[in-house]
DNA sequence: TCAATTGTTCAACAAATTTTGAACAAAGGT
DNA sequence: ACCTTTGTTCAAAATTTGTTGAACAATTGA
């Protein structure tokens, strides 16, 4: 099992980030992480959103786009939102997304 | 030829908007419109981005997501960014996207 | 009326994405 | 050593997305 690869902050591509977010499952994952006050979550926290295999796939998409960081910790993987990096690369984007996402939850 | 359909502002779905933007061609179209100071553009203005048919497809995606308004004018179609509607529905999103897109152009 | 301009629609195709299940890998606990 | 937990990898199948070219529709101008 090889170390998970993450793009450098400056290598994040806008279209790739938006494509990664343009999926209900992945948007829900990011929403949970954003509401989680920066605390990393294990993959199993997202199991209600899909199958084990499906989540592995979606989390890889998010990681490759630069949205999340994955840190192996024993047999688990700790997933965290790359908030500081995203704010640096795309100022204001994450905040506006979370505001928008929050207003959708109500409806 | 039936009138183009547009979602109401409150019916715009975040994931659909992001999916529409998660494509280089469509992101380029929106970028041009955003830099165009609100002036509507005809489809032919985007011809350097792809074929006539392809643009028709991509513009429909943008229209269905709520990003652009399409107004038939004679034999042409005037395309405009729904900036006010987007700012109302997703405050700050468009601005952060255009800032980010601008900073990508340089690289 | 005829031709040119502007853009859409359709069907076929190609390509990328997503889902599924089985098998595997690494670490921890007993 | 064995079993459990946690998550990945692989290949196949299903689905969605994007592209192409031919035909069409509406408007404009000569």
Short mmCIF file of C-alpha atoms (C1' of nucleotides) in Angstrom, two decimals:
data_model
loop_
_atom_site.label_atom_id
_atom_site.label_comp_id
_atom_site.label_asym_id
_atom_site.label_seq_id
_atom_site.Cartn_x
_atom_site.Cartn_y
_atom_site.Cartn_z
CA UNK A 1 0.00 0.00 0.00
CA UNK A 2 1.75 3.12 -1.27
CA UNK A 3 1.57 6.54 0.35
CA UNK A 4 -1.37 8.61 -0.90
CA UNK A 5 -0.31 11.34 -3.35
CA UNK A 6 -1.42 14.93 -2.95
CA UNK A 7 -0.98 17.80 -5.40
CA UNK A 8 0.96 20.83 -4.20
CA UNK A 9 -1.22 23.81 -3.44
CA UNK A 10 -0.02 25.72 -6.51
CA UNK A 11 -0.72 22.74 -8.75
CA UNK A 12 -4.41 22.54 -7.93
CA UNK A 13 -6.48 23.03 -11.10
CA UNK A 14 -9.74 24.90 -10.85
CA UNK A 15 -11.65 22.77 -13.34
CA UNK A 16 -10.51 19.59 -11.58
CA UNK A 17 -11.54 20.94 -8.19
CA UNK A 18 -14.97 21.92 -9.52
CA UNK A 19 -15.42 18.58 -11.26
CA UNK A 20 -14.57 16.82 -8.01
CA UNK A 21 -17.19 18.89 -6.22
CA UNK A 22 -19.79 18.44 -8.93
CA UNK A 23 -21.02 15.17 -7.50
CA UNK A 24 -23.58 14.82 -4.71
CA UNK A 25 -21.63 12.18 -2.80
CA UNK A 26 -18.36 14.09 -2.86
CA UNK A 27 -20.04 17.39 -2.08
CA UNK A 28 -21.62 15.73 0.95
CA UNK A 29 -18.23 14.43 2.11
CA UNK A 30 -16.69 17.89 1.82
CA UNK A 31 -19.69 19.38 3.60
CA UNK A 32 -19.24 17.01 6.53
CA UNK A 33 -15.53 17.80 6.75
CA UNK A 34 -16.19 21.53 6.58
CA UNK A 35 -18.76 21.36 9.35
CA UNK A 36 -16.42 19.17 11.39
CA UNK A 37 -14.29 22.05 12.69
CA UNK A 38 -11.12 20.76 11.09
CA UNK A 39 -11.12 17.43 12.88
CA UNK A 40 -10.03 14.60 10.60
CA UNK A 41 -12.51 11.81 9.97
CA UNK A 42 -12.02 8.18 9.06
CA UNK A 43 -13.53 6.80 5.85
CA UNK A 44 -16.04 4.84 7.84
CA UNK A 45 -17.68 8.11 8.93
CA UNK A 46 -19.01 8.41 5.36
CA UNK A 47 -20.34 4.90 5.01
CA UNK A 48 -23.95 6.10 4.95
CA UNK A 49 -23.12 7.84 1.65
CA UNK A 50 -22.21 4.69 -0.23
CA UNK A 51 -20.32 1.43 -0.34
CA UNK A 52 -16.83 0.96 1.06
CA UNK A 53 -15.44 0.65 -2.45
CA UNK A 54 -17.36 3.63 -3.75
CA UNK A 55 -16.09 5.82 -0.96
CA UNK A 56 -12.53 4.78 -1.62
CA UNK A 57 -13.04 5.90 -5.22
CA UNK A 58 -14.66 9.23 -4.33
CA UNK A 59 -12.11 10.03 -1.64
CA UNK A 60 -9.34 9.40 -4.15
CA UNK A 61 -10.98 11.89 -6.53
CA UNK A 62 -11.11 14.49 -3.79
CA UNK A 63 -7.51 13.80 -2.80
CA UNK A 64 -6.22 13.99 -6.38
CA UNK A 65 -7.99 17.30 -6.90
CA UNK A 66 -6.38 18.63 -3.74
CA UNK A 67 -9.52 19.00 -1.65
CA UNK A 68 -8.63 16.57 1.10
CA UNK A 69 -5.53 15.22 2.76
CA UNK A 70 -5.31 11.54 3.63
CA UNK A 71 -3.02 10.46 6.44
CA UNK A 72 -2.59 6.76 7.19
CA UNK A 73 -2.83 6.11 10.92
CA UNK A 74 -2.55 2.49 11.79
CA UNK A 75 -5.18 0.61 9.83
CA UNK A 76 -7.28 3.74 9.42
CA UNK A 77 -7.00 6.76 7.16
CA UNK A 78 -7.58 10.18 8.61
CA UNK A 79 -9.29 12.48 6.09
CA UNK A 80 -9.11 16.22 6.50
CA UNK A 81 -10.16 19.17 4.40
CA UNK A 82 -7.19 21.15 3.03
CA UNK A 83 -8.83 24.38 4.10
CA UNK A 84 -5.73 26.54 4.47
CA UNK A 85 -4.31 25.36 1.15
CA UNK A 86 -7.62 25.91 -0.64
CA UNK A 87 -8.03 29.36 0.87
CA UNK A 88 -4.59 30.25 -0.38
CA UNK A 89 -5.06 28.85 -3.88
CA UNK A 90 -8.72 29.83 -4.37
CA UNK A 91 -9.53 32.62 -1.91
CA UNK A 92 -13.15 32.74 -0.85
CA UNK A 93 -14.18 29.65 -2.79
CA UNK A 94 -14.57 27.23 0.09
CA UNK A 95 -16.42 29.72 2.25
CA UNK A 96 -18.93 30.54 -0.48
CA UNK A 97 -19.43 26.85 -1.17
CA UNK A 98 -20.13 26.07 2.45
CA UNK A 99 -22.54 28.96 2.77
CA UNK A 100 -24.33 27.72 -0.32
CA UNK A 101 -24.27 24.12 0.81
CA UNK A 102 -25.69 25.07 4.18
CA UNK A 103 -28.58 26.92 2.58
CA UNK A 104 -29.35 23.82 0.52
CA UNK A 105 -29.55 21.53 3.54
CA UNK A 106 -32.59 23.46 4.79
CA UNK A 107 -34.56 23.06 1.54
CA UNK B 1 -37.55 25.72 -32.12
CA UNK B 2 -38.87 25.96 -28.59
CA UNK B 3 -37.96 28.66 -26.08
CA UNK B 4 -34.87 27.84 -24.02
CA UNK B 5 -35.73 26.78 -20.47
CA UNK B 6 -34.02 28.30 -17.46
CA UNK B 7 -34.24 27.19 -13.83
CA UNK B 8 -35.56 29.71 -11.31
CA UNK B 9 -32.88 31.19 -9.12
CA UNK B 10 -34.06 29.27 -6.06
CA UNK B 11 -34.07 26.00 -7.99
CA UNK B 12 -30.41 26.13 -8.90
CA UNK B 13 -28.60 23.09 -7.45
CA UNK B 14 -25.07 23.53 -6.19
CA UNK B 15 -23.78 20.15 -7.40
CA UNK B 16 -25.23 20.76 -10.86
CA UNK B 17 -23.66 24.23 -11.04
CA UNK B 18 -20.27 22.85 -10.00
CA UNK B 19 -20.52 19.95 -12.43
CA UNK B 20 -21.31 22.41 -15.21
CA UNK B 21 -18.23 24.43 -14.28
CA UNK B 22 -16.03 21.35 -13.94
CA UNK B 23 -15.17 21.28 -17.62
CA UNK B 24 -12.45 23.34 -19.28
CA UNK B 25 -14.57 24.39 -22.24
CA UNK B 26 -17.50 25.54 -20.11
CA UNK B 27 -15.25 27.22 -17.58
CA UNK B 28 -13.66 29.16 -20.46
CA UNK B 29 -17.10 30.23 -21.71
CA UNK B 30 -18.09 31.49 -18.27
CA UNK B 31 -14.74 33.22 -17.92
CA UNK B 32 -15.28 35.10 -21.17
CA UNK B 33 -18.77 36.13 -20.14
CA UNK B 34 -17.55 37.26 -16.73
CA UNK B 35 -14.79 39.36 -18.23
CA UNK B 36 -17.25 40.76 -20.76
CA UNK B 37 -18.73 43.35 -18.40
CA UNK B 38 -22.22 41.89 -18.60
CA UNK B 39 -22.56 42.29 -22.35
CA UNK B 40 -24.32 39.32 -23.95
CA UNK B 41 -22.38 37.32 -26.52
CA UNK B 42 -23.52 35.23 -29.44
CA UNK B 43 -22.58 31.56 -29.61
CA UNK B 44 -20.20 32.29 -32.48
CA UNK B 45 -17.99 34.24 -30.08
CA UNK B 46 -16.98 30.89 -28.57
CA UNK B 47 -16.23 29.06 -31.79
CA UNK B 48 -12.50 28.94 -31.05
CA UNK B 49 -13.36 26.66 -28.11
CA UNK B 50 -14.95 23.92 -30.18
CA UNK B 51 -17.34 22.92 -32.93
CA UNK B 52 -20.72 24.51 -33.50
CA UNK B 53 -22.45 21.37 -32.27
CA UNK B 54 -20.23 20.99 -29.27
CA UNK B 55 -20.85 24.56 -28.18
CA UNK B 56 -24.58 24.08 -28.48
CA UNK B 57 -24.22 21.13 -26.12
CA UNK B 58 -22.04 22.94 -23.59
CA UNK B 59 -24.16 26.08 -23.62
CA UNK B 60 -27.23 23.96 -22.92
CA UNK B 61 -25.45 22.47 -19.91
CA UNK B 62 -24.65 25.93 -18.60
CA UNK B 63 -28.20 27.11 -19.23
CA UNK B 64 -29.79 24.08 -17.53
CA UNK B 65 -27.59 24.58 -14.48
CA UNK B 66 -28.65 28.22 -14.32
CA UNK B 67 -25.31 29.78 -15.13
CA UNK B 68 -26.29 31.54 -18.32
CA UNK B 69 -29.40 33.04 -19.85
CA UNK B 70 -30.10 32.49 -23.54
CA UNK B 71 -32.26 35.02 -25.34
CA UNK B 72 -33.18 34.40 -28.98
CA UNK B 73 -32.70 37.55 -31.05
CA UNK B 74 -33.46 37.04 -34.67
CA UNK B 75 -31.38 34.16 -35.91
CA UNK B 76 -28.86 34.63 -33.13
CA UNK B 77 -28.84 33.72 -29.45
CA UNK B 78 -27.61 36.21 -26.94
CA UNK B 79 -25.81 34.50 -24.07
CA UNK B 80 -25.36 36.29 -20.78
CA UNK B 81 -24.06 35.29 -17.37
CA UNK B 82 -26.79 35.23 -14.71
CA UNK B 83 -24.56 37.15 -12.34
CA UNK B 84 -27.24 38.77 -10.18
CA UNK B 85 -29.15 35.50 -9.82
CA UNK B 86 -25.99 33.57 -8.98
CA UNK B 87 -24.89 36.18 -6.46
CA UNK B 88 -28.26 35.87 -4.78
CA UNK B 89 -28.35 32.09 -4.76
CA UNK B 90 -24.66 31.43 -4.07
CA UNK B 91 -23.17 34.60 -2.55
CA UNK B 92 -19.50 35.07 -3.28
CA UNK B 93 -19.16 31.99 -5.44
CA UNK B 94 -18.87 33.67 -8.82
CA UNK B 95 -16.43 36.29 -7.56
CA UNK B 96 -14.13 33.72 -6.02
CA UNK B 97 -14.28 31.62 -9.19
CA UNK B 98 -13.33 34.54 -11.38
CA UNK B 99 -10.49 35.53 -9.10
CA UNK B 100 -9.24 31.96 -9.21
CA UNK B 101 -9.71 31.65 -12.95
CA UNK B 102 -7.83 34.88 -13.53
CA UNK B 103 -4.89 33.65 -11.49
CA UNK B 104 -4.80 30.48 -13.59
CA UNK B 105 -4.60 32.37 -16.87
CA UNK B 106 -1.19 33.74 -15.89
CA UNK B 107 0.34 30.33 -15.21
"C1'" DT C 1 -37.80 33.65 -54.01
"C1'" DC C 2 -33.13 32.21 -53.21
"C1'" DA C 3 -29.12 32.01 -50.68
"C1'" DA C 4 -26.47 32.86 -46.56
"C1'" DT C 5 -26.14 33.09 -41.58
"C1'" DT C 6 -26.85 31.24 -37.02
"C1'" DG C 7 -27.73 27.76 -34.31
"C1'" DT C 8 -30.46 23.29 -33.00
"C1'" DT C 9 -31.60 18.36 -33.13
"C1'" DC C 10 -30.78 13.64 -33.91
"C1'" DA C 11 -28.39 9.30 -33.99
"C1'" DA C 12 -24.11 7.07 -33.75
"C1'" DC C 13 -20.05 6.74 -31.74
"C1'" DA C 14 -16.19 7.35 -28.42
"C1'" DA C 15 -14.54 8.14 -24.02
"C1'" DA C 16 -14.74 8.96 -19.27
"C1'" DT C 17 -17.06 8.17 -14.94
"C1'" DT C 18 -19.30 5.49 -11.52
"C1'" DT C 19 -20.72 1.12 -9.39
"C1'" DT C 20 -20.09 -3.59 -8.01
"C1'" DG C 21 -18.05 -7.69 -6.04
"C1'" DA C 22 -14.11 -10.51 -5.13
"C1'" DA C 23 -9.60 -10.63 -3.62
"C1'" DC C 24 -6.03 -8.53 -1.28
"C1'" DA C 25 -3.03 -5.79 2.29
"C1'" DA C 26 -1.71 -3.77 6.67
"C1'" DA C 27 -2.27 -3.21 11.39
"C1'" DG C 28 -4.24 -4.41 15.91
"C1'" DG C 29 -6.13 -7.26 19.33
"C1'" DT C 30 -6.68 -11.86 21.63
"C1'" DA D 1 -0.87 -17.61 15.05
"C1'" DC D 2 -5.48 -16.18 14.14
"C1'" DC D 3 -9.19 -13.26 13.61
"C1'" DT D 4 -11.12 -8.63 13.09
"C1'" DT D 5 -11.08 -4.07 11.49
"C1'" DT D 6 -10.21 -0.74 7.97
"C1'" DG D 7 -9.55 0.32 3.63
"C1'" DT D 8 -7.38 -0.59 -1.19
"C1'" DT D 9 -6.95 -2.71 -5.81
"C1'" DC D 10 -8.53 -4.99 -9.78
"C1'" DA D 11 -11.51 -6.19 -13.56
"C1'" DA D 12 -16.13 -6.13 -15.33
"C1'" DA D 13 -20.37 -3.92 -16.05
"C1'" DA D 14 -23.34 -0.03 -16.16
"C1'" DT D 15 -24.00 4.68 -16.75
"C1'" DT D 16 -23.06 9.25 -18.09
"C1'" DT D 17 -20.71 12.49 -20.76
"C1'" DG D 18 -18.81 14.46 -24.70
"C1'" DT D 19 -17.96 14.51 -29.88
"C1'" DT D 20 -19.07 14.17 -34.73
"C1'" DG D 21 -21.57 14.79 -39.00
"C1'" DA D 22 -25.85 15.10 -41.45
"C1'" DA D 23 -30.17 17.12 -41.58
"C1'" DC D 24 -33.15 20.58 -40.15
"C1'" DA D 25 -35.36 25.32 -38.62
"C1'" DA D 26 -35.71 30.26 -38.35
"C1'" DT D 27 -34.35 34.61 -39.66
"C1'" DT D 28 -32.09 37.94 -42.60
"C1'" DG D 29 -30.59 40.05 -46.83
"C1'" DA D 30 -30.14 40.24 -51.88
#
